[in-house]
Coordinates of C-alpha atoms in Angstrom, one line a residue:
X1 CA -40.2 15.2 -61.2
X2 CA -40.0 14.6 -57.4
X3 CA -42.7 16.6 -57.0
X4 CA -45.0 14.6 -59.5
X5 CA -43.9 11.6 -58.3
X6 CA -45.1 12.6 -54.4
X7 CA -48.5 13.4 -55.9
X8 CA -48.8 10.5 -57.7
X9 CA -48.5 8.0 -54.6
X10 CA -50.6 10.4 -52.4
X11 CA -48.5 13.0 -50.9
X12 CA -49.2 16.8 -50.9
X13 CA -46.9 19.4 -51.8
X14 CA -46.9 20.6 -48.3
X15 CA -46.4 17.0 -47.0
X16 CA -43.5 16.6 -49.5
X17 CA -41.3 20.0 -48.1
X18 CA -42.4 18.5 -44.5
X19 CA -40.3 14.8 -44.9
X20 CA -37.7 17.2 -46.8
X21 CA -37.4 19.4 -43.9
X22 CA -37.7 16.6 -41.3
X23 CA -35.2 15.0 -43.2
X24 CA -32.3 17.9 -43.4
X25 CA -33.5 18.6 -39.4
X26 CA -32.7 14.8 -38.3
X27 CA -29.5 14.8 -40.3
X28 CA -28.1 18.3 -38.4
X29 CA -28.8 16.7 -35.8
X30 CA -27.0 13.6 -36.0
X31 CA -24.3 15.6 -37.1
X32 CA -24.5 18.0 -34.1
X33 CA -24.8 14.9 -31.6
X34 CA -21.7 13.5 -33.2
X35 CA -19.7 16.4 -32.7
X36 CA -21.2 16.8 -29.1
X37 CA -20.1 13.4 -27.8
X38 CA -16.6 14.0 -29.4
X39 CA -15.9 16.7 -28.1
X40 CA -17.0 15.8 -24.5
X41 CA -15.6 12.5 -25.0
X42 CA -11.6 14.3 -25.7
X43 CA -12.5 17.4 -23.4
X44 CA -9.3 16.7 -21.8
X45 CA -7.4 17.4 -25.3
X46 CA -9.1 20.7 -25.5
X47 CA -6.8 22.1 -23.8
X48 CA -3.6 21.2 -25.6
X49 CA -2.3 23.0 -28.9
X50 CA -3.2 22.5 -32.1
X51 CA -2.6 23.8 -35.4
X52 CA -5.6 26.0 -37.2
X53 CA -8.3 23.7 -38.5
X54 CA -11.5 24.1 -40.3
X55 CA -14.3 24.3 -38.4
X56 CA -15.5 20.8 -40.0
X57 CA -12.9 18.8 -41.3
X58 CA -10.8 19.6 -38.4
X59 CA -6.8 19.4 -40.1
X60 CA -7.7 16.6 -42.6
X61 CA -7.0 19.3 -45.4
X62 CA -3.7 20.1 -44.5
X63 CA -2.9 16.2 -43.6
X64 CA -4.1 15.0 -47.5
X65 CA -2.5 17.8 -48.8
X66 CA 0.8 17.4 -47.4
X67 CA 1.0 13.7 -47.8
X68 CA 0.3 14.6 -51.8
X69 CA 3.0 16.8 -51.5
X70 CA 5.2 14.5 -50.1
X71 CA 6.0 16.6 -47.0
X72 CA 3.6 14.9 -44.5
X73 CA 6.8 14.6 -41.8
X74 CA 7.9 17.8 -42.7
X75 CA 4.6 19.1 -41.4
X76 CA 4.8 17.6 -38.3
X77 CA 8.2 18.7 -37.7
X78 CA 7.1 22.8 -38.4
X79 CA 3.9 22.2 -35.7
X80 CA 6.5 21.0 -33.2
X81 CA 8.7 24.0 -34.0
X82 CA 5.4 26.0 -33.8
X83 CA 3.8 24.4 -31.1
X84 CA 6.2 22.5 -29.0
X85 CA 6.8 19.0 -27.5
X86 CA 2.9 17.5 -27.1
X87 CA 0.2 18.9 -29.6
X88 CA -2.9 17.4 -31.0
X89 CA -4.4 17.8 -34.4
X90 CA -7.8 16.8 -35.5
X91 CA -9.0 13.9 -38.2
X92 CA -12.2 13.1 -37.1
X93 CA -10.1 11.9 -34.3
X94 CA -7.2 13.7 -32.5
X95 CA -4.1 12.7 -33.3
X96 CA -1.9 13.3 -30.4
X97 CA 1.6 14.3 -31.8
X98 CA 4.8 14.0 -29.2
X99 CA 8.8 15.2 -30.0
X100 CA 10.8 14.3 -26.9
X101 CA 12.5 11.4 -27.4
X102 CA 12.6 10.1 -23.7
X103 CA 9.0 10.6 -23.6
X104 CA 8.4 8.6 -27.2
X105 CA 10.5 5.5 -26.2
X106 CA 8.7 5.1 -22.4
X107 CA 5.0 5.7 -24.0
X108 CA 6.1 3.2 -26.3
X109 CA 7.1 0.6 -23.9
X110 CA 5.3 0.9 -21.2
X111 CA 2.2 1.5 -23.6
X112 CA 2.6 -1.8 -25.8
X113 CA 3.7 -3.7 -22.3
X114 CA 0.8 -2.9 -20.4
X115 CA -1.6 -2.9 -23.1
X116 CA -3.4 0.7 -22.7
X117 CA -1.6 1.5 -26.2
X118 CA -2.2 -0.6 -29.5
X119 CA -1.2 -0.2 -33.1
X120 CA -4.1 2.2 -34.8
X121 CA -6.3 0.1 -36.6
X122 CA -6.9 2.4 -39.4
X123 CA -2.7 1.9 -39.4
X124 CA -2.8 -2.3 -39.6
X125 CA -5.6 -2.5 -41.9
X126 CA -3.6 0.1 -44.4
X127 CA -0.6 -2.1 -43.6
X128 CA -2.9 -5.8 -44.1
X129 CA -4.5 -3.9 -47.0
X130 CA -1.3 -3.7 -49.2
X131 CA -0.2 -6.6 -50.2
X132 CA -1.9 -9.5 -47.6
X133 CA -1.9 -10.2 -44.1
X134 CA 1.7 -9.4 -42.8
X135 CA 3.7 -8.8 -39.3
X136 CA 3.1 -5.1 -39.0
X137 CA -0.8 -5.7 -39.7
X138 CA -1.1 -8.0 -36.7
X139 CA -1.7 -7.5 -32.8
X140 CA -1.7 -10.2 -29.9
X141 CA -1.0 -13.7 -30.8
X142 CA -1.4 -13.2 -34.0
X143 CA 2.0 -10.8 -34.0
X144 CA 3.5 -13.1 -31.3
X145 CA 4.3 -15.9 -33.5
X146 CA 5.2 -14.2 -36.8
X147 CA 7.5 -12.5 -34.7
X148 CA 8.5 -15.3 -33.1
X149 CA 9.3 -17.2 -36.3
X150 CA 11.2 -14.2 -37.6
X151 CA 13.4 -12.7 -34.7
X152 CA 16.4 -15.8 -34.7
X153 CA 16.5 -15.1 -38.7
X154 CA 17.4 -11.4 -38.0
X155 CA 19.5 -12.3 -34.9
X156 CA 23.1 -10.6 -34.8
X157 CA 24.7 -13.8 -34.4
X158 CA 22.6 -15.5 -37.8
X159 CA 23.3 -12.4 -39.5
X160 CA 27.1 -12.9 -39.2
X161 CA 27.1 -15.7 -41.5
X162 CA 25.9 -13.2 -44.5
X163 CA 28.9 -10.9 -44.0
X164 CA 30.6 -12.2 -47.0
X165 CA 27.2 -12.1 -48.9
X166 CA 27.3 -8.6 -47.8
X167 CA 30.7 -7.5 -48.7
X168 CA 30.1 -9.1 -52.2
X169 CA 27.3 -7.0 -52.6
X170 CA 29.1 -3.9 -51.5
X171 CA 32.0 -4.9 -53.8
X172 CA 29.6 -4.9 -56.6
X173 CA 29.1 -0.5 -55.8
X174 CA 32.6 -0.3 -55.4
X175 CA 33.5 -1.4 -58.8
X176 CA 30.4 0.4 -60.9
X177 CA 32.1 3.7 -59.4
X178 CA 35.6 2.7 -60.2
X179 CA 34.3 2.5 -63.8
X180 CA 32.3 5.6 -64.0
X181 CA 35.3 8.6 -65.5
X182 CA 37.1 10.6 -62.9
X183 CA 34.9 13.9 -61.9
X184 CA 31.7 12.4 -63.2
X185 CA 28.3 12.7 -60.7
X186 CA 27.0 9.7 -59.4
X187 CA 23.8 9.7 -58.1
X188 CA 24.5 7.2 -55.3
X189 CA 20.8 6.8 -53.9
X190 CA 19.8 4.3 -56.7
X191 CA 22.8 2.4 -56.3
X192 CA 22.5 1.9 -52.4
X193 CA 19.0 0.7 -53.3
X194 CA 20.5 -1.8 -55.5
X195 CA 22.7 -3.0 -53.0
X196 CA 19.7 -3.3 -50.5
X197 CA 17.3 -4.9 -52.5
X198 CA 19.8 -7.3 -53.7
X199 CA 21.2 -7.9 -50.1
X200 CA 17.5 -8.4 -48.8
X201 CA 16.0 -10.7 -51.5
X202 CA 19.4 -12.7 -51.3
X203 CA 18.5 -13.2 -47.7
X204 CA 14.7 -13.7 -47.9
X205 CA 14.3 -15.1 -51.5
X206 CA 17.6 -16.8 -52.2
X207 CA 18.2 -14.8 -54.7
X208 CA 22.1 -14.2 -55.4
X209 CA 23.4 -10.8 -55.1
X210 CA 25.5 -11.6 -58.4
X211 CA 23.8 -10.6 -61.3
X212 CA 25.7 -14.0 -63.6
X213 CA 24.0 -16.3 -60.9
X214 CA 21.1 -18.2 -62.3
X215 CA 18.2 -18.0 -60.2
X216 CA 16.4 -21.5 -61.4
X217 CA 13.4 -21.4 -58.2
X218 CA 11.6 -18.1 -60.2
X219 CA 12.2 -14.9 -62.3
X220 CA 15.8 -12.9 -62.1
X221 CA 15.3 -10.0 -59.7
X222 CA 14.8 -6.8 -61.6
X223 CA 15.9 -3.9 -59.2
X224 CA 14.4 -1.1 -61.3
X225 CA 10.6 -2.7 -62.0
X226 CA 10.6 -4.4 -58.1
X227 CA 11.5 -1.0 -56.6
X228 CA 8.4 0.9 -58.5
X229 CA 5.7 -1.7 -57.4
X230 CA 6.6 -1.5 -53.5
X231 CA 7.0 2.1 -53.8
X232 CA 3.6 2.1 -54.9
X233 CA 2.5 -0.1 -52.5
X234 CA 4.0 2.3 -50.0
X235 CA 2.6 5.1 -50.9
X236 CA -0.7 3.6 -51.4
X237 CA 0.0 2.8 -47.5
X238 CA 0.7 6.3 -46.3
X239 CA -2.6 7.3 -47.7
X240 CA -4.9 5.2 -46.3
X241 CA -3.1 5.0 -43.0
X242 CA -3.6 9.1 -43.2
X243 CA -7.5 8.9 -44.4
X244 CA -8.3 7.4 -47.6
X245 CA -10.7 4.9 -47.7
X246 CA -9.6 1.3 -48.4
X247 CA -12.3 0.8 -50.8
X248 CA -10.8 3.5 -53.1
X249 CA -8.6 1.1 -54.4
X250 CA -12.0 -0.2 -56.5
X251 CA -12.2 2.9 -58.5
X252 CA -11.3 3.5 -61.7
X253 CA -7.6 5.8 -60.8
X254 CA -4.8 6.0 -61.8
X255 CA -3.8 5.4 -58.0
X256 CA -6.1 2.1 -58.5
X257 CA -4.2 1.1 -61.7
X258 CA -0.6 1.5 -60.1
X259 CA -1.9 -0.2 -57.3
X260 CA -3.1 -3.5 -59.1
X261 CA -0.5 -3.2 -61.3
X262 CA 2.0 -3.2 -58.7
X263 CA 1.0 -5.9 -56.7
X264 CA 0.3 -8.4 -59.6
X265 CA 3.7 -7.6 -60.6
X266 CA 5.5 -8.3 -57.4
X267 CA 3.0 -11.6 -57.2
X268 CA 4.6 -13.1 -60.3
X269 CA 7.9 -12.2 -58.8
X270 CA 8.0 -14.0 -55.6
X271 CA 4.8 -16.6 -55.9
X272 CA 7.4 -19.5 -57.7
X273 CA 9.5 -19.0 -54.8
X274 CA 6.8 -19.2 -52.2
X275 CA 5.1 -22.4 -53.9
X276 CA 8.4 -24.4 -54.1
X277 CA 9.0 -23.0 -50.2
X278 CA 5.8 -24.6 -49.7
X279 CA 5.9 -27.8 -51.5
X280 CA 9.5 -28.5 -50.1
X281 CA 7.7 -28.2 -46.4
X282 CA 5.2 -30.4 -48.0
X283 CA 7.4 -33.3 -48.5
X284 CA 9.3 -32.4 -45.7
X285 CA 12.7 -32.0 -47.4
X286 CA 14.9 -29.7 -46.9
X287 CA 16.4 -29.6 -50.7
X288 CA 15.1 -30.6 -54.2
X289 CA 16.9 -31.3 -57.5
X290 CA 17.2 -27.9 -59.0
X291 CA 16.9 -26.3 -56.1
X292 CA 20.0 -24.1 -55.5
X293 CA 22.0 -24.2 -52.2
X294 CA 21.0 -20.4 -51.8
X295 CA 17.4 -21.0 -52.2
X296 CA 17.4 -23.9 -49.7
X297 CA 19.3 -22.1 -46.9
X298 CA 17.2 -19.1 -47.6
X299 CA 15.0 -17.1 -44.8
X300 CA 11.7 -18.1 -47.0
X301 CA 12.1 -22.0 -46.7
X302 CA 13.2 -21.7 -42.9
X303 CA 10.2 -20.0 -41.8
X304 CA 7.7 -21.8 -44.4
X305 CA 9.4 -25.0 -42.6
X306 CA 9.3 -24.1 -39.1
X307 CA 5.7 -22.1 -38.8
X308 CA 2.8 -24.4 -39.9
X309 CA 1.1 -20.9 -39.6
X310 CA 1.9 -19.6 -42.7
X311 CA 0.4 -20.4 -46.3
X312 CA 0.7 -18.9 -49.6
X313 CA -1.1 -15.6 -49.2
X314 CA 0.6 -15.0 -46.2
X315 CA 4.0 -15.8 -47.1
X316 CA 4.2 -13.6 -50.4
X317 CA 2.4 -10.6 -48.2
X318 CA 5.6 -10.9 -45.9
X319 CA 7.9 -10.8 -48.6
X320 CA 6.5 -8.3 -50.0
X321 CA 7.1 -6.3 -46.8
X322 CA 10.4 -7.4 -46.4
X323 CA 11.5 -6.1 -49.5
X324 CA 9.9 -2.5 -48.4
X325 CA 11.4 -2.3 -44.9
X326 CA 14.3 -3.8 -46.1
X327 CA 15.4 -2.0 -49.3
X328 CA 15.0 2.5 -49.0
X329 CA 15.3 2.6 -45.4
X330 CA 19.0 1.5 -45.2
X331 CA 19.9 3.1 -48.9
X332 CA 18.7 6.4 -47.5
X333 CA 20.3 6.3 -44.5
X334 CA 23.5 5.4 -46.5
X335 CA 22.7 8.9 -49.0
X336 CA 22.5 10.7 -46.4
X337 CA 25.2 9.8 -44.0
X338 CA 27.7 10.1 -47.4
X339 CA 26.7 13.9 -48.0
X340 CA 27.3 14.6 -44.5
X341 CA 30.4 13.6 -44.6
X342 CA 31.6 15.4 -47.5
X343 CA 30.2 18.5 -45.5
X344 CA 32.2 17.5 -42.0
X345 CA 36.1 16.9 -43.1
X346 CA 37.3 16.3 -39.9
X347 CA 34.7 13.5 -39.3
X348 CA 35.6 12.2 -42.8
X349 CA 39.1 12.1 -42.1
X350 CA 38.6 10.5 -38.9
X351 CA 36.6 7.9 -40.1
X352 CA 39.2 7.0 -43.2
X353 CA 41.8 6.7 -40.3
X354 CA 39.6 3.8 -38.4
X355 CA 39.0 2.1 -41.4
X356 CA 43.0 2.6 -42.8
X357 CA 43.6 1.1 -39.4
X358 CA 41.2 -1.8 -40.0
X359 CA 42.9 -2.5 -43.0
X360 CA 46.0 -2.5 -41.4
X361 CA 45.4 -5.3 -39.0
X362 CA 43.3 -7.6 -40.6
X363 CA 43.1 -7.1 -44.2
X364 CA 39.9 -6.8 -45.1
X365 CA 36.0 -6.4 -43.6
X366 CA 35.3 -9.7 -41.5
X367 CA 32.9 -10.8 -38.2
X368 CA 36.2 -9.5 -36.5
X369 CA 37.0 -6.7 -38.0
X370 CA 33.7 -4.9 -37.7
X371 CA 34.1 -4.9 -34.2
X372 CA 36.0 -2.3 -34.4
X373 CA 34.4 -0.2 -36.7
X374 CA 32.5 1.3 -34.1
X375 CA 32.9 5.3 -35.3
X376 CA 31.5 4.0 -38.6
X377 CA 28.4 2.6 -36.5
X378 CA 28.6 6.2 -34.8
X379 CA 28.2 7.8 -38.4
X380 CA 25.3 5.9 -39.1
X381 CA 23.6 6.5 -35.7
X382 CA 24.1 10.4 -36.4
X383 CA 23.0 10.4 -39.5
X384 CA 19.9 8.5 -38.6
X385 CA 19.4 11.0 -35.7
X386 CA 19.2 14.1 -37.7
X387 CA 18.0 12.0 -40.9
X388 CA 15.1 9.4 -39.1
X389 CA 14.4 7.7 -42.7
X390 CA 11.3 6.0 -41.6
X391 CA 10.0 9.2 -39.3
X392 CA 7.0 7.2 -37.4
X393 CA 5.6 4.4 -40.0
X394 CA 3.5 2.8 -37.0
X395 CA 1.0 4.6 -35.2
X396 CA -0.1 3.9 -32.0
X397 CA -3.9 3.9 -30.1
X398 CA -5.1 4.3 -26.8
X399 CA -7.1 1.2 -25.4
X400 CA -8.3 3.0 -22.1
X401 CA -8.0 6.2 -20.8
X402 CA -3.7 7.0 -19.7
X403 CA -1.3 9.3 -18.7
X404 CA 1.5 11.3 -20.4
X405 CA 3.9 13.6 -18.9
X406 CA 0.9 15.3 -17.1
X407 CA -2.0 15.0 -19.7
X408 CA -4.9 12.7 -20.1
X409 CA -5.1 10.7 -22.8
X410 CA -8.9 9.3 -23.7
X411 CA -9.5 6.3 -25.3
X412 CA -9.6 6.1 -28.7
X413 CA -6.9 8.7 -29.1
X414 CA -4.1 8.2 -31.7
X415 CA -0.7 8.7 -30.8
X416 CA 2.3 9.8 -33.1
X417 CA 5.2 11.4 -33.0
X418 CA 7.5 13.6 -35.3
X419 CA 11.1 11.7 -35.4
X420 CA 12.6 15.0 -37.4
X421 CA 11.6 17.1 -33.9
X422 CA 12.7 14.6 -31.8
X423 CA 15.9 14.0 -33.1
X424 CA 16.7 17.6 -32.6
X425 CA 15.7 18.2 -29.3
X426 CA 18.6 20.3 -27.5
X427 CA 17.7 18.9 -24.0
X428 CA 18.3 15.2 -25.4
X429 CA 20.8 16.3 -28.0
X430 CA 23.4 18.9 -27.3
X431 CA 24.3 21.1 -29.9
X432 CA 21.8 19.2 -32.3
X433 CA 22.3 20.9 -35.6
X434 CA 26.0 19.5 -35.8
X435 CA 27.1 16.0 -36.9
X436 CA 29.0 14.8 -34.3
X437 CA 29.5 10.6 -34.2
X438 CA 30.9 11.3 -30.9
X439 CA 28.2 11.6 -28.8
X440 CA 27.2 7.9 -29.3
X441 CA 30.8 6.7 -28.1
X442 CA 31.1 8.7 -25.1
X443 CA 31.3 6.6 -22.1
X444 CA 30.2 9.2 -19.3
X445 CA 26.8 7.7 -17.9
X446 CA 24.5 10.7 -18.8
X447 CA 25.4 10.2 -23.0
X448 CA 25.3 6.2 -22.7
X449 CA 21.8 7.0 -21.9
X450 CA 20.7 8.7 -25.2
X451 CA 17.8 7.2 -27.2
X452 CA 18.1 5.3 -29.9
X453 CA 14.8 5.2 -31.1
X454 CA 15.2 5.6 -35.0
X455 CA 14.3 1.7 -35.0
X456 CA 11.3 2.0 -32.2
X457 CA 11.0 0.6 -28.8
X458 CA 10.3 -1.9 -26.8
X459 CA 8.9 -5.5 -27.9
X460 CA 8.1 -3.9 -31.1
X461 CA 11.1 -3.0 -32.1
X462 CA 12.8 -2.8 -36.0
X463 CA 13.5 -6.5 -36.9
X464 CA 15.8 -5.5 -39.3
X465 CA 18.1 -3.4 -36.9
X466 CA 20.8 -5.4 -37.1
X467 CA 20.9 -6.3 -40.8
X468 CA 20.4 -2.2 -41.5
X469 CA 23.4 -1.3 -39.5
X470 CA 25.6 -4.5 -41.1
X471 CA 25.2 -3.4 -44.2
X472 CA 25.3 0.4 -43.7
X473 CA 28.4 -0.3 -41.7
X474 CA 30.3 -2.2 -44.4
X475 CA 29.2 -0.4 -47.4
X476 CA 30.4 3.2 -45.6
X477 CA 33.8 1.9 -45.0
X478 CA 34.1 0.1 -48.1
X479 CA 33.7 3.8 -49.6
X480 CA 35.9 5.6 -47.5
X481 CA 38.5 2.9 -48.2
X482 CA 38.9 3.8 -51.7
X483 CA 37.3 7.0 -52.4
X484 CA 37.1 10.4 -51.0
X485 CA 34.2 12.5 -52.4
X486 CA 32.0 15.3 -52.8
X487 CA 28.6 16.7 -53.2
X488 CA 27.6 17.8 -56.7
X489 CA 25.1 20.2 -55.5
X490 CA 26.6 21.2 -52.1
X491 CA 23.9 21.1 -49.0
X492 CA 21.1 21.9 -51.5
X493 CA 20.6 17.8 -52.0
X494 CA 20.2 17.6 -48.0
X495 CA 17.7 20.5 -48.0
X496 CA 15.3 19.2 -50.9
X497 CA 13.9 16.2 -49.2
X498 CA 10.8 14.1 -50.1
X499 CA 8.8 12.2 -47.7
X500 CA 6.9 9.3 -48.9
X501 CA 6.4 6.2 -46.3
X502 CA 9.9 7.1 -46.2
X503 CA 12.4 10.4 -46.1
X504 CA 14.9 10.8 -49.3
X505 CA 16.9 12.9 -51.7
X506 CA 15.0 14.4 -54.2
X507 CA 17.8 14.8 -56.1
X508 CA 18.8 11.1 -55.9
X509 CA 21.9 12.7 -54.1
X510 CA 24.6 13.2 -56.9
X511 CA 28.4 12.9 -55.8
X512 CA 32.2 12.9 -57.4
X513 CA 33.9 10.2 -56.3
X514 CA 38.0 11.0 -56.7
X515 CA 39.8 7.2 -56.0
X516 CA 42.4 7.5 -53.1
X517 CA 46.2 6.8 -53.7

């Protein structure tokens, strides 16, 4: 048909296998050219390690693959066992991968302060792509004041004032596992991210944490249906931020379908909310008949009031973030600090003696008394050292050409870093295998200097730090106040991990509670 089609408009066969052959000649050699000037233009890489790649897609197969498998963090964690502390594997562009934690947390900040390093922009547009434009999407001014806006909302000191918000919420655990029969296995993973969603759309949405509490500025929360759509969302994130193609999202899939689904669902969820946020700025009023006390003093009406910045679109994207960052990362963290103490008695025993003694003094969990539940805040620290939930969500990109410990870094190279390898390096973290809370209370000046760098670095680092380790903090000792446990399945639920955006328990991590006398 080609062929006839040639003759017809005046070209020879001979011509024909000419343009044909042209054709396949200039494309090689495009193609060649392209590899050429990458590879001269990260000659300095060259000479790093990398894992086995195919001679054209470079490691992209075993990137995809793992992130379908949900082991994408697990990978990088068995290249730095393989191939140590700085590597560099190859999509397209190299990826340089680092596991010292020292050497993460100054790249960080002197990176982001100086400017040579950037958040990737394959990262932010995944991140701007998911839901709407949002904090973690944006660089420059344009991340200065959404950050701006939001950093006195997450403050320790306005934080305080949700204690009792808190505590109801962790009350609410307590009593579903006072009700569940003696000897029974709970998995506790699903209710921690109960608690957490219910703590963080309480804080952002207005949304009471009781479940009897009309909601009359939009629809109830449902836990189970809002925690599928942004774990869609999520994942959707972790795929394009590893390679997939935005456009994708256009094709007929089932990825596509859970994708739309998701997000019209969450839309319909928090738009009401948003629009009365809006028209109360509107009017400039801070309250409305109808409009609950919750609601008014919530995070959403502060910020739509105080940052003329913000409309609709971008308002439902950041709550939809919110409620991702806020919700699995803390109810992991929680899953996984309980198992490890039912593996550690004498660090389970030790912590039921501070928080017997707590009780003791002041009756109860308070601003005051969680001063001095600092071995609790130890617990969590540990657990999030050996356990980093959110292993490296951000990825960073070199704006010129830099330094690191030694090596040259071009332009236009990405840099990560595996959180599992770094967490466990013995030069940082002695004895790292063990759980020991200690190590963050020792007051000798070489261990006051260990990284904490589970909630990042610098300028950029976690908003919700402080609300993650409240409620962790409270909800642990609420647990060890009237229940010692243990693990259904033994270590097994901390060795079957799955890695989405996030790290968790496969096995939703099942536990017997047994109440205390």
């Amino acid at each position: 048909m080609v062929q006839e089609i040639a003759t017809e408009i005046g070209f020879s066969s001979s011509s024909l296998n000419l343009v044909t052959v042209l054709g396949v000649t200039s494309t090689l050699g495009i193609l060649a050219w392209r590899l050429w000037k990458q590879k001269n233009a990260y000659k300095s890489l060259r000479s790093l390690p990398s894992p086995p790649q195919h001679w054209l897609l470079g490691n992209i197969p075993q990137v995809l693959a793992a992130v379908k498998e949900k082991k994408f963090f697990q990978l990088l964690f068995d290249w730095s066992q393989q191939l140590g502390p700085m590597y560099v594997y190859w999509t397209g562009q190299p990826v340089l991968i680092l596991s010292q934690p020292k050497v993460i947390e100054e790249t960080i900040v002197n990176g982001m302060r100086d400017g040579s390093l950037v958040r990737s922009q394959r990262a932010s547009k995944a991140w701007n792509d998911m839901s709407g434009p949002i904090l973690l999407g944006q660089q420059g001014t344009e991340w200065q004041w959404r950050r701006k806006a939001w950093n006195p909302e997450f403050s320790s000191s306005s934080l305080s004032k949700y204690v009792e918000i808190i505590s109801e919420a962790c009350e609410q655990v307590i009593e579903k596992i006072r009700e569940t029969e003696p000897s029974t296995e709970i998995q506790v993973d699903p209710l921690f991210v109960e608690l957490t969603m219910r703590v963080i759309s309480c804080l952002v949405l207005g949304i009471p944490v009781d479940t009897k509490a009309p909601t009359p500025e939009g629809p109830p929360l449902n836990v189970a249906k809002v925690y599928e759509a942004i774990s869609v969302l999520g994942y959707r994130f972790l795929r394009v931020a590893t390679g997939e193609k935005s456009w994708m999202k256009y094709l007929p899939t089932k990825n596509s379908r859970d994708y739309w689904a998701a997000r019209q669902y969450l839309e319909e969820f928090i738009t009401p909310r948003v629009d009365l946020a809006l028209q109360m700025r509107e009017q400039n009023k801070t309250d409305l008949g109808k409009v609950s006390y919750l609601f008014q003093e919530s995070m959403l009406v502060k910020i739509a009031a105080k940052e003329p910045n913000y409309n609709r679109e971008s308002l439902i994207g950041e709550s939809v973030e919110l409620l991702l960052a806020g919700t699995d990362t803390t109810a992991h963290t929680l899953s996984f600090a309980v198992a490890e103490l039912s593996l550690n008695p004498r660090v389970f025993q030790q912590a039921q003696a501070v928080v017997d003694q707590v009780w003791q003094t002041q009756g109860t969990i308070n601003t005051e008394s969680f001063k001095e539940l600092s071995y609790i805040r130890a617990i969590i620290k540990e657990t999030l050292r050996l356990y980093s939930v959110a292993s490296g969500s951000i990825s960073l990109e070199a704006q010129r050409e830099i330094v690191i410990e030694g090596q040259v870094v071009p332009p236009g190279t990405k840099i990560f870093w595996s959180m599992l390898a770094a967490g466990r390096d013995p030069e940082v973290y002695s004895r790292p295998e063990e759980f020991l809370p200690e190590r963050w209370l020792d007051k000798s000046k070489e261990i006051t200097q260990l990284p904490m760098i589970d909630f990042g670095s610098g300028s950029h680092r976690c908003l919700g730090e402080h609300l993650s380790m409240l409620e962790a903090t409270v909800m642990l000792a609420l647990l060890l106040r009237y229940f010692d446990w243990e693990l259904a399945k033994g270590r097994s639920s901390l060795e079957q991990l799955q890695q989405n955006l996030l790290i968790y328990p496969s096995d939703r991590m099942p536990v017997r509670f047994r109440l205390r006398r």
